[in-house]
CSV table of N, CA, C and O in Angstrom, one decimal:
chain,number,residue,atom,x,y,z
A,405,MET,N,-31.2,83.5,25.1
A,405,MET,CA,-30.9,83.8,23.7
A,405,MET,C,-31.4,82.6,22.9
A,405,MET,O,-31.1,81.4,23.1
A,406,THR,N,-32.1,82.8,21.8
A,406,THR,CA,-32.6,81.8,20.9
A,406,THR,C,-31.9,81.8,19.6
A,406,THR,O,-31.4,82.9,19.1
A,407,MET,N,-31.8,80.6,19.0
A,407,MET,CA,-31.1,80.5,17.7
A,407,MET,C,-32.1,80.7,16.6
A,407,MET,O,-33.2,80.1,16.7
A,408,THR,N,-31.8,81.4,15.6
A,408,THR,CA,-32.7,81.5,14.4
A,408,THR,C,-32.2,80.5,13.4
A,408,THR,O,-31.1,79.9,13.5
A,409,ASP,N,-33.0,80.3,12.4
A,409,ASP,CA,-32.6,79.4,11.3
A,409,ASP,C,-31.3,79.7,10.7
A,409,ASP,O,-30.5,78.9,10.3
A,410,GLU,N,-31.0,81.0,10.6
A,410,GLU,CA,-29.8,81.5,9.9
A,410,GLU,C,-28.5,81.2,10.7
A,410,GLU,O,-27.5,80.9,10.2
A,411,SER,N,-28.6,81.1,12.0
A,411,SER,CA,-27.5,80.8,12.9
A,411,SER,C,-27.4,79.4,13.3
A,411,SER,O,-26.4,79.0,14.0
A,412,ALA,N,-28.3,78.6,13.0
A,412,ALA,CA,-28.3,77.2,13.4
A,412,ALA,C,-27.2,76.4,12.6
A,412,ALA,O,-27.0,76.7,11.4
A,413,PRO,N,-26.5,75.5,13.3
A,413,PRO,CA,-25.5,74.8,12.6
A,413,PRO,C,-26.1,73.9,11.5
A,413,PRO,O,-27.2,73.4,11.6
A,414,ASP,N,-25.4,73.8,10.4
A,414,ASP,CA,-25.9,73.0,9.2
A,414,ASP,C,-25.6,71.5,9.6
A,414,ASP,O,-24.5,71.1,9.8
A,415,THR,N,-26.7,70.7,9.6
A,415,THR,CA,-26.5,69.3,10.0
A,415,THR,C,-26.5,68.4,8.7
A,415,THR,O,-26.3,67.2,8.8
A,416,LYS,N,-26.7,68.9,7.5
A,416,LYS,CA,-26.7,68.2,6.3
A,416,LYS,C,-25.2,67.9,5.9
A,416,LYS,O,-24.4,68.7,6.1
A,417,ALA,N,-25.0,66.7,5.4
A,417,ALA,CA,-23.7,66.3,4.9
A,417,ALA,C,-23.5,67.1,3.6
A,417,ALA,O,-24.4,67.2,2.8
A,418,GLU,N,-22.3,67.6,3.5
A,418,GLU,CA,-22.0,68.4,2.3
A,418,GLU,C,-21.8,67.4,1.1
A,418,GLU,O,-21.2,66.4,1.2
A,419,THR,N,-22.3,67.8,-0.1
A,419,THR,CA,-22.1,67.0,-1.3
A,419,THR,C,-20.8,67.5,-1.9
A,419,THR,O,-20.6,68.7,-2.1
A,420,PRO,N,-19.9,66.5,-2.2
A,420,PRO,CA,-18.7,67.0,-2.8
A,420,PRO,C,-18.9,67.6,-4.1
A,420,PRO,O,-19.7,67.1,-4.9
A,421,THR,N,-18.2,68.7,-4.4
A,421,THR,CA,-18.3,69.3,-5.7
A,421,THR,C,-17.3,68.8,-6.7
A,421,THR,O,-17.5,69.0,-7.9
A,422,GLU,N,-16.3,68.1,-6.3
A,422,GLU,CA,-15.3,67.6,-7.1
A,422,GLU,C,-15.5,66.1,-7.3
A,422,GLU,O,-15.9,65.4,-6.3
A,423,PRO,N,-15.3,65.5,-8.5
A,423,PRO,CA,-15.4,64.1,-8.6
A,423,PRO,C,-14.4,63.4,-7.9
A,423,PRO,O,-13.3,63.9,-7.7
A,424,GLN,N,-14.7,62.2,-7.5
A,424,GLN,CA,-13.7,61.3,-6.7
A,424,GLN,C,-12.6,61.0,-7.7
A,424,GLN,O,-12.9,60.6,-8.9
A,425,GLU,N,-11.4,61.0,-7.2
A,425,GLU,CA,-10.3,60.6,-8.1
A,425,GLU,C,-10.4,59.1,-8.4
A,425,GLU,O,-10.7,58.3,-7.5
A,426,PHE,N,-10.1,58.7,-9.6
A,426,PHE,CA,-10.2,57.3,-10.0
A,426,PHE,C,-9.3,56.4,-9.2
A,426,PHE,O,-9.7,55.3,-8.8
A,427,ILE,N,-8.1,56.9,-8.9
A,427,ILE,CA,-7.2,56.0,-8.1
A,427,ILE,C,-7.7,55.7,-6.8
A,427,ILE,O,-7.6,54.6,-6.2
A,428,ALA,N,-8.4,56.7,-6.2
A,428,ALA,CA,-9.0,56.4,-4.8
A,428,ALA,C,-10.1,55.4,-5.0
A,428,ALA,O,-10.2,54.5,-4.1
A,429,PHE,N,-10.9,55.4,-6.0
A,429,PHE,CA,-11.9,54.4,-6.2
A,429,PHE,C,-11.3,53.1,-6.5
A,429,PHE,O,-11.7,52.0,-5.9
A,430,LEU,N,-10.3,53.0,-7.4
A,430,LEU,CA,-9.6,51.8,-7.7
A,430,LEU,C,-9.0,51.1,-6.5
A,430,LEU,O,-9.1,49.9,-6.3
A,431,LEU,N,-8.5,51.9,-5.6
A,431,LEU,CA,-7.9,51.3,-4.3
A,431,LEU,C,-9.0,50.7,-3.4
A,431,LEU,O,-8.7,49.9,-2.6
A,432,ALA,N,-10.2,51.1,-3.6
A,432,ALA,CA,-11.3,50.6,-2.8
A,432,ALA,C,-12.0,49.3,-3.4
A,432,ALA,O,-12.6,48.5,-2.7
A,433,VAL,N,-11.8,49.2,-4.8
A,433,VAL,CA,-12.5,48.1,-5.5
A,433,VAL,C,-11.8,46.8,-5.0
A,433,VAL,O,-10.6,46.7,-5.0
A,434,ASN,N,-12.6,45.8,-4.7
A,434,ASN,CA,-12.2,44.5,-4.3
A,434,ASN,C,-11.1,44.6,-3.2
A,434,ASN,O,-10.1,43.8,-3.2
A,435,LYS,N,-11.3,45.5,-2.3
A,435,LYS,CA,-10.4,45.7,-1.1
A,435,LYS,C,-9.0,45.9,-1.5
A,435,LYS,O,-8.1,45.5,-0.9
A,436,GLY,N,-8.8,46.6,-2.7
A,436,GLY,CA,-7.4,46.9,-3.2
A,436,GLY,C,-6.8,45.8,-4.0
A,436,GLY,O,-5.7,46.1,-4.5
A,437,ARG,N,-7.4,44.7,-4.0
A,437,ARG,CA,-6.8,43.6,-4.8
A,437,ARG,C,-6.7,43.8,-6.3
A,437,ARG,O,-5.8,43.4,-6.9
A,438,SER,N,-7.7,44.5,-6.8
A,438,SER,CA,-7.7,44.8,-8.2
A,438,SER,C,-6.5,45.7,-8.6
A,438,SER,O,-5.9,45.5,-9.6
A,439,GLU,N,-6.2,46.7,-7.8
A,439,GLU,CA,-5.0,47.5,-8.1
A,439,GLU,C,-3.8,46.7,-8.1
A,439,GLU,O,-2.9,46.9,-8.9
A,440,LYS,N,-3.6,45.8,-7.1
A,440,LYS,CA,-2.4,45.0,-7.1
A,440,LYS,C,-2.3,44.0,-8.3
A,440,LYS,O,-1.3,43.8,-8.8
A,441,GLU,N,-3.5,43.5,-8.7
A,441,GLU,CA,-3.5,42.6,-9.9
A,441,GLU,C,-3.2,43.4,-11.1
A,441,GLU,O,-2.4,42.9,-12.0
A,442,LEU,N,-3.7,44.6,-11.2
A,442,LEU,CA,-3.3,45.5,-12.4
A,442,LEU,C,-1.9,45.8,-12.4
A,442,LEU,O,-1.2,45.8,-13.5
A,443,THR,N,-1.3,46.1,-11.3
A,443,THR,CA,0.1,46.4,-11.2
A,443,THR,C,1.0,45.2,-11.7
A,443,THR,O,1.9,45.4,-12.5
A,444,ALA,N,0.6,44.0,-11.2
A,444,ALA,CA,1.4,42.8,-11.6
A,444,ALA,C,1.2,42.5,-13.1
A,444,ALA,O,2.1,42.2,-13.8
A,445,ALA,N,-0.1,42.7,-13.6
A,445,ALA,CA,-0.3,42.4,-15.0
A,445,ALA,C,0.4,43.4,-15.9
A,445,ALA,O,0.9,43.0,-16.9
A,446,LEU,N,0.5,44.7,-15.5
A,446,LEU,CA,1.2,45.7,-16.2
A,446,LEU,C,2.7,45.3,-16.3
A,446,LEU,O,3.3,45.4,-17.4
A,447,GLN,N,3.3,44.9,-15.2
A,447,GLN,CA,4.7,44.5,-15.2
A,447,GLN,C,5.0,43.4,-16.1
A,447,GLN,O,5.9,43.4,-16.9
A,448,LYS,N,4.1,42.3,-16.1
A,448,LYS,CA,4.3,41.2,-16.9
A,448,LYS,C,4.1,41.5,-18.4
A,448,LYS,O,4.9,41.0,-19.3
A,449,LEU,N,3.2,42.4,-18.7
A,449,LEU,CA,2.9,42.8,-20.1
A,449,LEU,C,4.1,43.6,-20.6
A,449,LEU,O,4.6,43.3,-21.7
A,450,VAL,N,4.7,44.5,-19.8
A,450,VAL,CA,5.8,45.3,-20.3
A,450,VAL,C,7.0,44.3,-20.5
A,450,VAL,O,7.7,44.5,-21.5
A,451,GLU,N,7.2,43.4,-19.7
A,451,GLU,CA,8.3,42.4,-19.8
A,451,GLU,C,8.1,41.6,-21.2
A,451,GLU,O,9.1,41.4,-21.9
A,452,ALA,N,6.9,41.2,-21.4
A,452,ALA,CA,6.6,40.4,-22.7
A,452,ALA,C,6.8,41.3,-23.9
A,452,ALA,O,7.3,40.8,-24.9
A,453,VAL,N,6.4,42.5,-23.8
A,453,VAL,CA,6.6,43.5,-25.0
A,453,VAL,C,8.1,43.7,-25.2
A,453,VAL,O,8.5,43.7,-26.4
A,454,GLN,N,8.8,43.9,-24.1
A,454,GLN,CA,10.3,44.1,-24.3
A,454,GLN,C,10.9,42.9,-24.9
A,454,GLN,O,11.8,43.0,-25.7
A,455,GLU,N,10.6,41.7,-24.4
A,455,GLU,CA,11.2,40.4,-24.9
A,455,GLU,C,10.8,40.1,-26.3
A,455,GLU,O,11.7,39.7,-27.1
A,456,SER,N,9.6,40.3,-26.7
A,456,SER,CA,9.1,39.9,-28.0
A,456,SER,C,9.2,41.0,-29.0
A,456,SER,O,9.2,40.7,-30.2
A,457,ARG,N,9.4,42.2,-28.6
A,457,ARG,CA,9.4,43.4,-29.5
A,457,ARG,C,8.1,43.6,-30.2
A,457,ARG,O,8.1,44.1,-31.4
A,458,LYS,N,7.0,43.1,-29.6
A,458,LYS,CA,5.7,43.3,-30.2
A,458,LYS,C,4.8,43.9,-29.2
A,458,LYS,O,5.1,43.9,-28.0
A,459,GLY,N,3.7,44.5,-29.6
A,459,GLY,CA,2.8,45.2,-28.7
A,459,GLY,C,1.8,44.2,-28.0
A,459,GLY,O,1.6,43.1,-28.4
A,460,GLY,N,1.3,44.7,-26.9
A,460,GLY,CA,0.3,43.9,-26.1
A,460,GLY,C,-0.8,44.8,-25.7
A,460,GLY,O,-0.8,46.0,-26.0
A,461,LYS,N,-1.7,44.3,-24.9
A,461,LYS,CA,-2.9,45.1,-24.4
A,461,LYS,C,-3.3,44.7,-23.0
A,461,LYS,O,-3.4,43.5,-22.7
A,462,LEU,N,-3.6,45.7,-22.2
A,462,LEU,CA,-4.1,45.4,-20.9
A,462,LEU,C,-5.4,46.2,-20.8
A,462,LEU,O,-5.5,47.4,-21.1
A,463,THR,N,-6.5,45.4,-20.5
A,463,THR,CA,-7.8,46.0,-20.4
A,463,THR,C,-8.4,45.9,-19.1
A,463,THR,O,-8.5,44.7,-18.5
A,464,TYR,N,-8.9,47.0,-18.5
A,464,TYR,CA,-9.6,46.9,-17.2
A,464,TYR,C,-11.0,47.3,-17.5
A,464,TYR,O,-11.3,48.4,-18.0
A,465,THR,N,-11.9,46.5,-17.1
A,465,THR,CA,-13.4,46.7,-17.3
A,465,THR,C,-14.1,46.8,-16.0
A,465,THR,O,-14.0,46.0,-15.1
A,466,LEU,N,-14.9,47.8,-15.9
A,466,LEU,CA,-15.9,48.0,-14.8
A,466,LEU,C,-17.3,47.8,-15.2
A,466,LEU,O,-17.7,48.3,-16.2
A,467,ASN,N,-18.0,46.9,-14.5
A,467,ASN,CA,-19.4,46.7,-14.7
A,467,ASN,C,-20.1,47.3,-13.5
A,467,ASN,O,-19.9,46.9,-12.4
A,468,ILE,N,-21.0,48.3,-13.8
A,468,ILE,CA,-21.8,48.9,-12.7
A,468,ILE,C,-23.2,48.7,-13.0
A,468,ILE,O,-23.7,49.1,-14.1
A,469,ALA,N,-23.9,48.1,-12.0
A,469,ALA,CA,-25.3,47.8,-12.2
A,469,ALA,C,-26.1,48.3,-11.0
A,469,ALA,O,-25.5,48.5,-9.9
A,470,PRO,N,-27.4,48.6,-11.1
A,470,PRO,CA,-28.2,49.0,-10.0
A,470,PRO,C,-28.2,48.0,-8.9
A,470,PRO,O,-28.2,46.8,-9.2
A,471,SER,N,-28.3,48.4,-7.7
A,471,SER,CA,-28.4,47.5,-6.5
A,471,SER,C,-29.8,47.6,-6.0
A,471,SER,O,-30.6,48.6,-6.3
A,472,LYS,N,-30.2,46.6,-5.3
A,472,LYS,CA,-31.6,46.6,-4.6
A,472,LYS,C,-31.6,47.7,-3.5
A,472,LYS,O,-32.7,48.2,-3.2
A,473,ALA,N,-30.5,48.0,-3.0
A,473,ALA,CA,-30.4,49.0,-1.9
A,473,ALA,C,-30.5,50.4,-2.5
A,473,ALA,O,-29.9,50.7,-3.5
A,474,ASP,N,-31.3,51.2,-1.9
A,474,ASP,CA,-31.5,52.6,-2.3
A,474,ASP,C,-30.1,53.3,-2.4
A,474,ASP,O,-29.4,53.3,-1.4
A,475,GLY,N,-29.9,54.1,-3.5
A,475,GLY,CA,-28.7,54.9,-3.6
A,475,GLY,C,-27.4,54.1,-3.7
A,475,GLY,O,-26.3,54.6,-3.4
A,476,ALA,N,-27.5,52.8,-4.1
A,476,ALA,CA,-26.3,52.0,-4.2
A,476,ALA,C,-26.2,51.4,-5.6
A,476,ALA,O,-27.2,51.2,-6.3
A,477,VAL,N,-25.0,50.9,-6.0
A,477,VAL,CA,-24.8,50.2,-7.2
A,477,VAL,C,-23.9,49.0,-6.9
A,477,VAL,O,-23.1,49.0,-5.9
A,478,ASN,N,-23.9,48.0,-7.7
A,478,ASN,CA,-23.0,46.8,-7.6
A,478,ASN,C,-21.9,47.0,-8.6
A,478,ASN,O,-22.2,47.3,-9.8
A,479,VAL,N,-20.7,46.9,-8.2
A,479,VAL,CA,-19.5,47.1,-9.0
A,479,VAL,C,-18.7,45.8,-9.1
A,479,VAL,O,-18.4,45.3,-8.1
A,480,THR,N,-18.5,45.3,-10.3
A,480,THR,CA,-17.6,44.2,-10.6
A,480,THR,C,-16.6,44.6,-11.6
A,480,THR,O,-16.9,45.5,-12.4
A,481,ASP,N,-15.4,44.0,-11.5
A,481,ASP,CA,-14.4,44.4,-12.5
A,481,ASP,C,-13.8,43.2,-13.1
A,481,ASP,O,-13.9,42.1,-12.6
A,482,SER,N,-13.0,43.4,-14.2
A,482,SER,CA,-12.3,42.3,-14.8
A,482,SER,C,-11.0,42.8,-15.4
A,482,SER,O,-11.0,44.0,-15.8
A,483,ILE,N,-10.0,42.0,-15.4
A,483,ILE,CA,-8.7,42.4,-16.0
A,483,ILE,C,-8.4,41.4,-17.1
A,483,ILE,O,-8.4,40.2,-16.9
A,484,ALA,N,-8.1,41.9,-18.3
A,484,ALA,CA,-7.7,41.0,-19.4
A,484,ALA,C,-6.4,41.5,-20.0
A,484,ALA,O,-6.2,42.7,-20.2
A,485,VAL,N,-5.5,40.5,-20.2
A,485,VAL,CA,-4.2,40.9,-20.7
A,485,VAL,C,-4.0,40.1,-22.0
A,485,VAL,O,-4.2,38.9,-22.1
A,486,LYS,N,-3.6,40.8,-23.1
A,486,LYS,CA,-3.3,40.1,-24.3
A,486,LYS,C,-1.8,40.4,-24.5
A,486,LYS,O,-1.4,41.4,-25.0
A,487,ALA,N,-1.0,39.5,-24.0
A,487,ALA,CA,0.5,39.6,-24.1
A,487,ALA,C,1.0,39.1,-25.5
A,487,ALA,O,0.4,38.1,-26.0
A,488,PRO,N,2.0,39.7,-26.0
A,488,PRO,CA,2.6,39.2,-27.2
A,488,PRO,C,3.3,37.9,-27.0
A,488,PRO,O,3.7,37.6,-25.9
A,489,THR,N,3.5,37.2,-28.0
A,489,THR,CA,4.2,35.9,-27.9
A,489,THR,C,5.4,36.0,-28.8
A,489,THR,O,5.5,36.7,-29.8
A,490,LEU,N,6.4,35.2,-28.4
A,490,LEU,CA,7.6,35.1,-29.2
A,490,LEU,C,7.3,34.3,-30.5
A,490,LEU,O,6.4,33.4,-30.5
A,491,ASP,N,7.9,34.7,-31.6
A,491,ASP,CA,7.8,33.9,-32.8
A,491,ASP,C,8.3,32.5,-32.7
A,491,ASP,O,9.4,32.3,-32.1
A,492,ARG,N,7.6,31.6,-33.2
A,492,ARG,CA,8.0,30.2,-33.1
A,492,ARG,C,8.9,29.9,-34.3
A,492,ARG,O,8.7,30.5,-35.4
A,493,PRO,N,9.9,29.0,-34.2
A,493,PRO,CA,10.7,28.8,-35.3
A,493,PRO,C,10.0,28.1,-36.5
A,493,PRO,O,9.0,27.4,-36.2
A,494,THR,N,10.5,28.3,-37.6
A,494,THR,CA,9.9,27.7,-38.8
A,494,THR,C,10.6,26.4,-39.2
A,494,THR,O,11.8,26.4,-39.1
A,495,SER,N,9.8,25.4,-39.6
A,495,SER,CA,10.4,24.2,-40.0
A,495,SER,C,10.1,24.1,-41.5
A,495,SER,O,8.9,24.3,-41.9
A,496,ILE,N,11.0,23.6,-42.3
A,496,ILE,CA,10.8,23.5,-43.7
A,496,ILE,C,10.5,22.0,-44.0
A,496,ILE,O,11.2,21.1,-43.6
A,497,PHE,N,9.4,21.8,-44.7
A,497,PHE,CA,9.0,20.4,-45.2
A,497,PHE,C,8.8,20.4,-46.7
A,497,PHE,O,8.6,21.5,-47.3
A,498,PHE,N,8.9,19.3,-47.2
A,498,PHE,CA,8.7,19.1,-48.7
A,498,PHE,C,7.4,18.2,-48.8
A,498,PHE,O,7.1,17.5,-47.9
A,499,ILE,N,6.9,18.3,-50.0
A,499,ILE,CA,5.6,17.5,-50.2
A,499,ILE,C,6.0,16.3,-51.1
A,499,ILE,O,6.6,16.5,-52.2
A,500,ASP,N,5.7,15.1,-50.7
A,500,ASP,CA,5.9,13.9,-51.6
A,500,ASP,C,4.8,13.7,-52.5
A,500,ASP,O,3.8,14.4,-52.5
A,501,GLU,N,4.9,12.6,-53.3
A,501,GLU,CA,3.8,12.3,-54.3
A,501,GLU,C,2.5,12.0,-53.6
A,501,GLU,O,1.4,12.2,-54.3
A,502,ALA,N,2.4,11.5,-52.4
A,502,ALA,CA,1.2,11.2,-51.7
A,502,ALA,C,0.7,12.4,-50.9
A,502,ALA,O,-0.2,12.3,-50.1
A,503,HIS,N,1.3,13.6,-51.1
A,503,HIS,CA,0.9,14.8,-50.4
A,503,HIS,C,1.2,14.8,-48.9
A,503,HIS,O,0.5,15.4,-48.1
A,504,ASN,N,2.2,14.0,-48.6
A,504,ASN,CA,2.7,14.0,-47.2
A,504,ASN,C,3.8,15.0,-47.0
A,504,ASN,O,4.5,15.4,-48.0
A,505,LEU,N,3.9,15.6,-45.8
A,505,LEU,CA,5.0,16.5,-45.5
A,505,LEU,C,6.2,15.7,-45.0
A,505,LEU,O,6.0,14.9,-44.1
A,506,VAL,N,7.3,15.8,-45.7
A,506,VAL,CA,8.5,15.1,-45.4
A,506,VAL,C,9.7,16.1,-45.3
A,506,VAL,O,9.6,17.2,-45.8
A,507,ARG,N,10.7,15.6,-44.5
A,507,ARG,CA,11.8,16.5,-44.3
A,507,ARG,C,12.8,16.7,-45.4
A,507,ARG,O,13.5,17.7,-45.6
A,508,ASN,N,12.8,15.6,-46.3
A,508,ASN,CA,13.8,15.7,-47.4
A,508,ASN,C,13.0,15.7,-48.7
A,508,ASN,O,12.0,15.0,-48.9
A,509,PRO,N,13.5,16.4,-49.7
A,509,PRO,CA,12.9,16.4,-51.0
A,509,PRO,C,13.0,15.1,-51.7
A,509,PRO,O,14.0,14.3,-51.5
A,510,ALA,N,12.0,14.7,-52.5
A,510,ALA,CA,11.9,13.4,-53.1
A,510,ALA,C,13.0,13.2,-54.2
A,510,ALA,O,13.5,12.1,-54.3
A,511,ASN,N,13.5,14.2,-54.8
A,511,ASN,CA,14.5,14.1,-55.8
A,511,ASN,C,15.9,14.2,-55.3
A,511,ASN,O,16.8,14.3,-56.1
A,512,GLN,N,16.1,14.1,-54.0
A,512,GLN,CA,17.4,14.2,-53.4
A,512,GLN,C,17.7,12.9,-52.6
A,512,GLN,O,16.9,12.5,-51.8
A,513,ASN,N,18.9,12.4,-52.8
A,513,ASN,CA,19.3,11.2,-52.1
A,513,ASN,C,19.6,11.6,-50.6
A,513,ASN,O,20.1,12.7,-50.4
A,514,VAL,N,19.3,10.7,-49.7
A,514,VAL,CA,19.6,10.9,-48.3
A,514,VAL,C,20.9,10.2,-48.0
A,514,VAL,O,21.1,9.0,-48.3
A,515,LEU,N,21.8,10.9,-47.4
A,515,LEU,CA,23.1,10.3,-47.0
A,515,LEU,C,22.9,9.4,-45.7
A,515,LEU,O,22.3,9.9,-44.7
A,516,PRO,N,23.4,8.2,-45.7
A,516,PRO,CA,23.3,7.4,-44.5
A,516,PRO,C,24.3,8.0,-43.4
A,516,PRO,O,25.4,8.3,-43.7
A,517,PHE,N,23.8,8.0,-42.2
A,517,PHE,CA,24.6,8.4,-41.1
A,517,PHE,C,24.9,7.2,-40.1
A,517,PHE,O,23.9,6.5,-39.8
A,518,ASP,N,26.1,7.0,-39.7
A,518,ASP,CA,26.4,6.0,-38.7
A,518,ASP,C,26.2,6.6,-37.4
A,518,ASP,O,26.7,7.7,-37.1
A,519,HIS,N,25.6,6.0,-36.5
A,519,HIS,CA,25.4,6.5,-35.1
A,519,HIS,C,26.6,6.2,-34.3
A,519,HIS,O,27.2,5.3,-33.9
């Protein structure tokens, strides 16, 4: 019995019809370290936002460039966090005649304090 082309097993690798899920790709980038760094950065950012009551930003950037190998690309990534900061306290100063910043107004007497 001979096999015809129609009954021969298909030896070609099937091309996926669905795109790869991004999370699967992310878990493969940098051997999974990028996903762990993103997780830690997200947690710290949320903590800073909660503490400061201000917004922040987490940016994940992928750079994809052609590779010298046929059918391949080089992938590098970067993680940038712009965390909010707490407001710093305000100090009040007065300006003297020489335009110096001083703690007491020029027209007010300073009370002596004994230590």
